[in-house]
PDB file of C-alpha atoms in Angstrom:
ATOM      1  CA  UNK A 142    -141.471-123.820 -62.766  1.00 61.00           C
ATOM      2  CA  UNK A 143    -143.479-122.258 -59.944  1.00 59.00           C
ATOM      3  CA  UNK A 144    -146.897-120.590 -60.251  1.00 59.00           C
ATOM      4  CA  UNK A 145    -145.439-117.081 -60.265  1.00 58.00           C
ATOM      5  CA  UNK A 146    -143.167-117.933 -63.192  1.00 58.00           C
ATOM      6  CA  UNK A 147    -146.097-119.557 -65.027  1.00 56.00           C
ATOM      7  CA  UNK A 148    -148.240-116.446 -64.440  1.00 58.00           C
ATOM      8  CA  UNK A 149    -145.435-114.228 -65.776  1.00 56.00           C
ATOM      9  CA  UNK A 150    -145.001-116.422 -68.854  1.00 54.00           C
ATOM     10  CA  UNK A 151    -148.761-116.461 -69.472  1.00 58.00           C
ATOM     11  CA  UNK A 152    -148.940-112.663 -69.050  1.00 54.00           C
ATOM     12  CA  UNK A 153    -146.112-112.323 -71.573  1.00 54.00           C
ATOM     13  CA  UNK A 154    -148.013-114.460 -74.077  1.00 56.00           C
ATOM     14  CA  UNK A 155    -151.194-112.406 -73.548  1.00 56.00           C
ATOM     15  CA  UNK A 156    -149.235-109.188 -74.075  1.00 53.00           C
ATOM     16  CA  UNK A 157    -147.914-110.544 -77.381  1.00 55.00           C
ATOM     17  CA  UNK A 158    -151.440-111.451 -78.441  1.00 56.00           C
ATOM     18  CA  UNK A 159    -152.671-107.968 -77.497  1.00 53.00           C
ATOM     19  CA  UNK A 160    -149.827-106.388 -79.460  1.00 59.00           C
ATOM     20  CA  UNK A 161    -150.708-108.538 -82.457  1.00 64.00           C
ATOM     21  CA  UNK A 162    -154.351-107.472 -82.140  1.00 80.00           C
ATOM     22  CA  UNK A 163    -153.300-103.839 -82.089  1.00 81.00           C
ATOM     23  CA  UNK A 164    -151.290-104.191 -85.284  1.00 79.00           C
ATOM     24  CA  UNK A 165    -154.051-106.245 -86.901  1.00 79.00           C
ATOM     25  CA  UNK A 166    -156.633-103.635 -85.938  1.00 83.00           C
ATOM     26  CA  UNK A 167    -154.461-100.837 -87.334  1.00 83.00           C
ATOM     27  CA  UNK A 168    -154.078-102.610 -90.667  1.00 83.00           C
ATOM     28  CA  UNK A 169    -157.775-103.506 -90.853  1.00 82.00           C
ATOM     29  CA  UNK A 170    -158.667 -99.911 -90.005  1.00 83.00           C
ATOM     30  CA  UNK A 171    -156.467 -98.757 -92.887  1.00 83.00           C
ATOM     31  CA  UNK A 172    -157.592-101.136 -95.634  1.00 81.00           C
ATOM     32  CA  UNK A 173    -161.179-101.257 -94.413  1.00 82.00           C
ATOM     33  CA  UNK A 174    -161.949 -97.559 -94.351  1.00 87.00           C
ATOM     34  CA  UNK A 175    -164.186 -96.134 -97.054  1.00 85.00           C
ATOM     35  CA  UNK A 176    -161.554 -94.126 -98.903  1.00 93.00           C
ATOM     36  CA  UNK A 177    -158.784 -96.722 -98.832  1.00 93.00           C
ATOM     37  CA  UNK A 178    -161.079 -99.401-100.224  1.00 90.00           C
ATOM     38  CA  UNK A 179    -162.282 -97.074-102.968  1.00 90.00           C
ATOM     39  CA  UNK A 180    -158.746 -96.033-103.897  1.00 94.00           C
ATOM     40  CA  UNK A 181    -157.502 -99.628-103.960  1.00 93.00           C
ATOM     41  CA  UNK A 182    -160.396-100.720-106.188  1.00 90.00           C
ATOM     42  CA  UNK A 183    -159.857 -97.758-108.545  1.00 91.00           C
ATOM     43  CA  UNK A 184    -156.117 -98.420-108.761  1.00 95.00           C
ATOM     44  CA  UNK A 185    -156.847-102.111-109.313  1.00 92.00           C
ATOM     45  CA  UNK A 186    -158.110-101.286-112.788  1.00 89.00           C
ATOM     46  CA  UNK A 187    -155.071 -99.181-113.758  1.00 94.00           C
ATOM     47  CA  UNK A 188    -152.527 -96.732-112.406  1.00 96.00           C
ATOM     48  CA  UNK A 189    -153.902 -93.204-112.232  1.00 97.00           C
ATOM     49  CA  UNK A 190    -152.766 -89.637-111.877  1.00 96.00           C
ATOM     50  CA  UNK A 191    -153.817 -87.813-108.728  1.00 94.00           C
ATOM     51  CA  UNK A 192    -156.638 -85.715-110.245  1.00 93.00           C
ATOM     52  CA  UNK A 193    -158.125 -88.672-112.140  1.00 95.00           C
ATOM     53  CA  UNK A 194    -158.060 -90.764-108.965  1.00 95.00           C
ATOM     54  CA  UNK A 195    -159.798 -87.902-107.153  1.00 95.00           C
ATOM     55  CA  UNK A 196    -162.489 -87.709-109.855  1.00 94.00           C
ATOM     56  CA  UNK A 197    -163.090 -91.459-109.695  1.00 92.00           C
ATOM     57  CA  UNK A 198    -163.270 -91.342-105.904  1.00 87.00           C
ATOM     58  CA  UNK A 199    -166.285 -89.025-105.896  1.00 86.00           C
ATOM     59  CA  UNK A 200    -166.560 -86.856-102.833  1.00 86.00           C
ATOM     60  CA  UNK A 201    -163.015 -87.195-101.508  1.00 94.00           C
ATOM     61  CA  UNK A 202    -161.215 -83.969-100.723  1.00 95.00           C
ATOM     62  CA  UNK A 203    -157.703 -83.329-101.998  1.00 95.00           C
ATOM     63  CA  UNK A 204    -156.414 -83.384 -98.417  1.00 96.00           C
ATOM     64  CA  UNK A 205    -158.100 -86.714 -97.598  1.00 96.00           C
ATOM     65  CA  UNK A 206    -156.886 -88.292-100.846  1.00 97.00           C
ATOM     66  CA  UNK A 207    -153.328 -87.148-100.158  1.00 96.00           C
ATOM     67  CA  UNK A 208    -153.460 -88.430 -96.589  1.00 96.00           C
ATOM     68  CA  UNK A 209    -154.977 -91.779 -97.582  1.00 96.00           C
ATOM     69  CA  UNK A 210    -152.472 -92.305-100.397  1.00 97.00           C
ATOM     70  CA  UNK A 211    -149.588 -91.575 -98.010  1.00 96.00           C
ATOM     71  CA  UNK A 212    -150.898 -94.158 -95.547  1.00 94.00           C
ATOM     72  CA  UNK A 213    -151.396 -96.750 -98.274  1.00 95.00           C
ATOM     73  CA  UNK A 214    -147.916 -96.052 -99.630  1.00 96.00           C
ATOM     74  CA  UNK A 215    -146.439 -96.357 -96.132  1.00 94.00           C
ATOM     75  CA  UNK A 216    -148.172 -99.725 -95.701  1.00 93.00           C
ATOM     76  CA  UNK A 217    -146.716-100.933 -98.997  1.00 95.00           C
ATOM     77  CA  UNK A 218    -150.031-101.176-100.867  1.00 95.00           C
ATOM     78  CA  UNK A 219    -149.552 -98.252-103.273  1.00 97.00           C
ATOM     79  CA  UNK A 220    -146.589 -96.922-105.231  1.00 98.00           C
ATOM     80  CA  UNK A 221    -146.069 -93.296-106.197  1.00 97.00           C
ATOM     81  CA  UNK A 222    -144.152 -92.048-109.226  1.00 97.00           C
ATOM     82  CA  UNK A 223    -143.415 -88.339-109.590  1.00 94.00           C
ATOM     83  CA  UNK A 224    -142.288 -87.114-113.009  1.00 92.00           C
ATOM     84  CA  UNK A 225    -140.487 -83.753-112.997  1.00 93.00           C
ATOM     85  CA  UNK A 226    -142.693 -81.878-115.446  1.00 91.00           C
ATOM     86  CA  UNK A 227    -144.379 -78.495-115.160  1.00 90.00           C
ATOM     87  CA  UNK A 228    -146.650 -78.977-113.350  1.00 88.00           C
ATOM     88  CA  UNK A 229    -145.348 -82.037-111.548  1.00 89.00           C
ATOM     89  CA  UNK A 230    -146.993 -85.257-112.767  1.00 90.00           C
ATOM     90  CA  UNK A 231    -147.731 -87.780-110.023  1.00 94.00           C
ATOM     91  CA  UNK A 232    -149.067 -91.243-110.780  1.00 96.00           C
ATOM     92  CA  UNK A 233    -150.210 -93.926-108.359  1.00 98.00           C
ATOM     93  CA  UNK A 234    -150.659 -97.662-108.723  1.00 98.00           C
ATOM     94  CA  UNK A 235    -150.908-100.822-106.682  1.00 97.00           C
ATOM     95  CA  UNK A 236    -147.876-102.736-105.537  1.00 97.00           C
ATOM     96  CA  UNK A 237    -147.998-106.530-105.654  1.00 97.00           C
ATOM     97  CA  UNK A 238    -149.101-106.428-102.007  1.00 96.00           C
ATOM     98  CA  UNK A 239    -151.872-103.990-102.939  1.00 95.00           C
ATOM     99  CA  UNK A 240    -152.942-106.224-105.825  1.00 96.00           C
ATOM    100  CA  UNK A 241    -153.144-109.164-103.437  1.00 95.00           C
ATOM    101  CA  UNK A 242    -155.944-107.480-101.477  1.00 93.00           C
ATOM    102  CA  UNK A 243    -158.128-106.954-104.570  1.00 92.00           C
ATOM    103  CA  UNK A 244    -159.461-110.524-104.370  1.00 90.00           C
ATOM    104  CA  UNK A 245    -160.815-110.190-100.818  1.00 90.00           C
ATOM    105  CA  UNK A 246    -162.171-106.691-101.544  1.00 88.00           C
ATOM    106  CA  UNK A 247    -163.929-107.955-104.661  1.00 85.00           C
ATOM    107  CA  UNK A 248    -165.490-110.787-102.660  1.00 89.00           C
ATOM    108  CA  UNK A 249    -166.671-108.290-100.054  1.00 87.00           C
ATOM    109  CA  UNK A 250    -168.216-106.026-102.708  1.00 82.00           C
ATOM    110  CA  UNK A 251    -169.920-109.041-104.316  1.00 87.00           C
ATOM    111  CA  UNK A 252    -171.286-110.059-100.906  1.00 91.00           C
ATOM    112  CA  UNK A 253    -172.668-106.549-100.366  1.00 87.00           C
ATOM    113  CA  UNK A 254    -174.242-106.493-103.838  1.00 87.00           C
ATOM    114  CA  UNK A 255    -175.797-109.918-103.289  1.00 94.00           C
ATOM    115  CA  UNK A 256    -177.282-108.966 -99.909  1.00 95.00           C
ATOM    116  CA  UNK A 257    -178.478-105.377-100.425  1.00 94.00           C
ATOM    117  CA  UNK A 258    -182.167-106.280-100.290  1.00 95.00           C
ATOM    118  CA  UNK A 259    -181.823-108.471 -97.223  1.00 96.00           C
ATOM    119  CA  UNK A 260    -179.810-105.809 -95.409  1.00 95.00           C
ATOM    120  CA  UNK A 261    -182.411-103.147 -96.294  1.00 95.00           C
ATOM    121  CA  UNK A 262    -185.232-105.362 -94.991  1.00 95.00           C
ATOM    122  CA  UNK A 263    -183.293-106.066 -91.786  1.00 96.00           C
ATOM    123  CA  UNK A 264    -182.766-102.328 -91.247  1.00 94.00           C
ATOM    124  CA  UNK A 265    -186.439-101.547 -91.773  1.00 94.00           C
ATOM    125  CA  UNK A 266    -187.443-104.389 -89.429  1.00 94.00           C
ATOM    126  CA  UNK A 267    -184.992-103.212 -86.775  1.00 94.00           C
ATOM    127  CA  UNK A 268    -186.043 -99.579 -87.103  1.00 93.00           C
ATOM    128  CA  UNK A 269    -189.751-100.408 -86.886  1.00 91.00           C
ATOM    129  CA  UNK A 270    -189.125-102.480 -83.765  1.00 88.00           C
ATOM    130  CA  UNK A 271    -187.185 -99.635 -82.178  1.00 87.00           C
ATOM    131  CA  UNK A 272    -189.490 -96.761 -83.100  1.00 79.00           C
ATOM    132  CA  UNK A 273    -187.138 -95.436 -85.753  1.00 68.00           C
ATOM    133  CA  UNK A 274    -189.145 -96.318 -88.862  1.00 55.00           C
ATOM    134  CA  UNK A 275    -189.964 -93.380 -90.993  1.00 56.00           C
ATOM    135  CA  UNK A 276    -189.811 -92.102 -94.541  1.00 54.00           C
ATOM    136  CA  UNK A 277    -186.002 -92.256 -94.545  1.00 55.00           C
ATOM    137  CA  UNK A 278    -185.969 -95.974 -93.703  1.00 51.00           C
ATOM    138  CA  UNK A 279    -188.583 -96.752 -96.358  1.00 53.00           C
ATOM    139  CA  UNK A 280    -186.727 -94.631 -98.896  1.00 55.00           C
ATOM    140  CA  UNK A 281    -183.485 -96.413 -98.044  1.00 56.00           C
ATOM    141  CA  UNK A 282    -185.121 -99.805 -98.612  1.00 53.00           C
ATOM    142  CA  UNK A 283    -186.666 -98.761-101.923  1.00 54.00           C
ATOM    143  CA  UNK A 284    -183.359 -97.272-103.108  1.00 59.00           C
ATOM    144  CA  UNK A 285    -181.439-100.439-102.255  1.00 57.00           C
ATOM    145  CA  UNK A 286    -184.008-102.801-103.744  1.00 51.00           C
ATOM    146  CA  UNK A 287    -184.603-100.736-106.893  1.00 50.00           C
ATOM    147  CA  UNK A 288    -181.083-101.307-108.129  1.00 48.00           C
ATOM    148  CA  UNK A 289    -181.478-102.935-111.516  1.00 40.00           C
ATOM    149  CA  UNK A 290    -177.869-103.881-111.905  1.00 47.00           C
ATOM    150  CA  UNK A 291    -175.049-104.351-109.435  1.00 49.00           C
ATOM    151  CA  UNK A 292    -172.937-101.194-109.154  1.00 52.00           C
ATOM    152  CA  UNK A 293    -169.321-101.048-110.238  1.00 55.00           C
ATOM    153  CA  UNK A 294    -167.108-102.213-107.376  1.00 54.00           C
ATOM    154  CA  UNK A 295    -165.995 -98.651-106.592  1.00 55.00           C
ATOM    155  CA  UNK A 296    -169.598 -97.422-106.495  1.00 55.00           C
ATOM    156  CA  UNK A 297    -170.551-100.195-104.095  1.00 50.00           C
ATOM    157  CA  UNK A 298    -168.080 -98.967-101.525  1.00 54.00           C
ATOM    158  CA  UNK A 299    -168.778 -95.288-101.503  1.00 52.00           C
ATOM    159  CA  UNK A 300    -168.207 -93.405-104.719  1.00 50.00           C
ATOM    160  CA  UNK A 301    -170.837 -90.761-105.190  1.00 43.00           C
TER     161      UNK A 301
END
């Protein structure tokens, strides 16, 4: 095999790796965004109707919830069951693939809960070293450190 053939083969391997990174990034973007994580955690407890899921996902608009649920369903993480009633009853739950991500998400939430104070101190230290320290940074630190109990998993990842 000559050098040109080797270069072509190596370029082909790099292209495959880049394609894999693109798919990996897309999936991580999906399951790692604020709303998807919150929805997965909420559905991890039980299947829910649309409006109840919206209530538990404080702050999410109907449009964003619909869009996020469609993406999660497309990726095979969530199932959707529509019952022909008046009005239409739609229920959502986690597929077995969706349930399999609960473990890593729970570990991530536990890590966040266990490191809130250290993260707040790091932010204040960074901000003071970069001229950004102010009442907001101090308030943020006091809010994080004043937590008396770890929040519910859904609250830790963005529920208002």
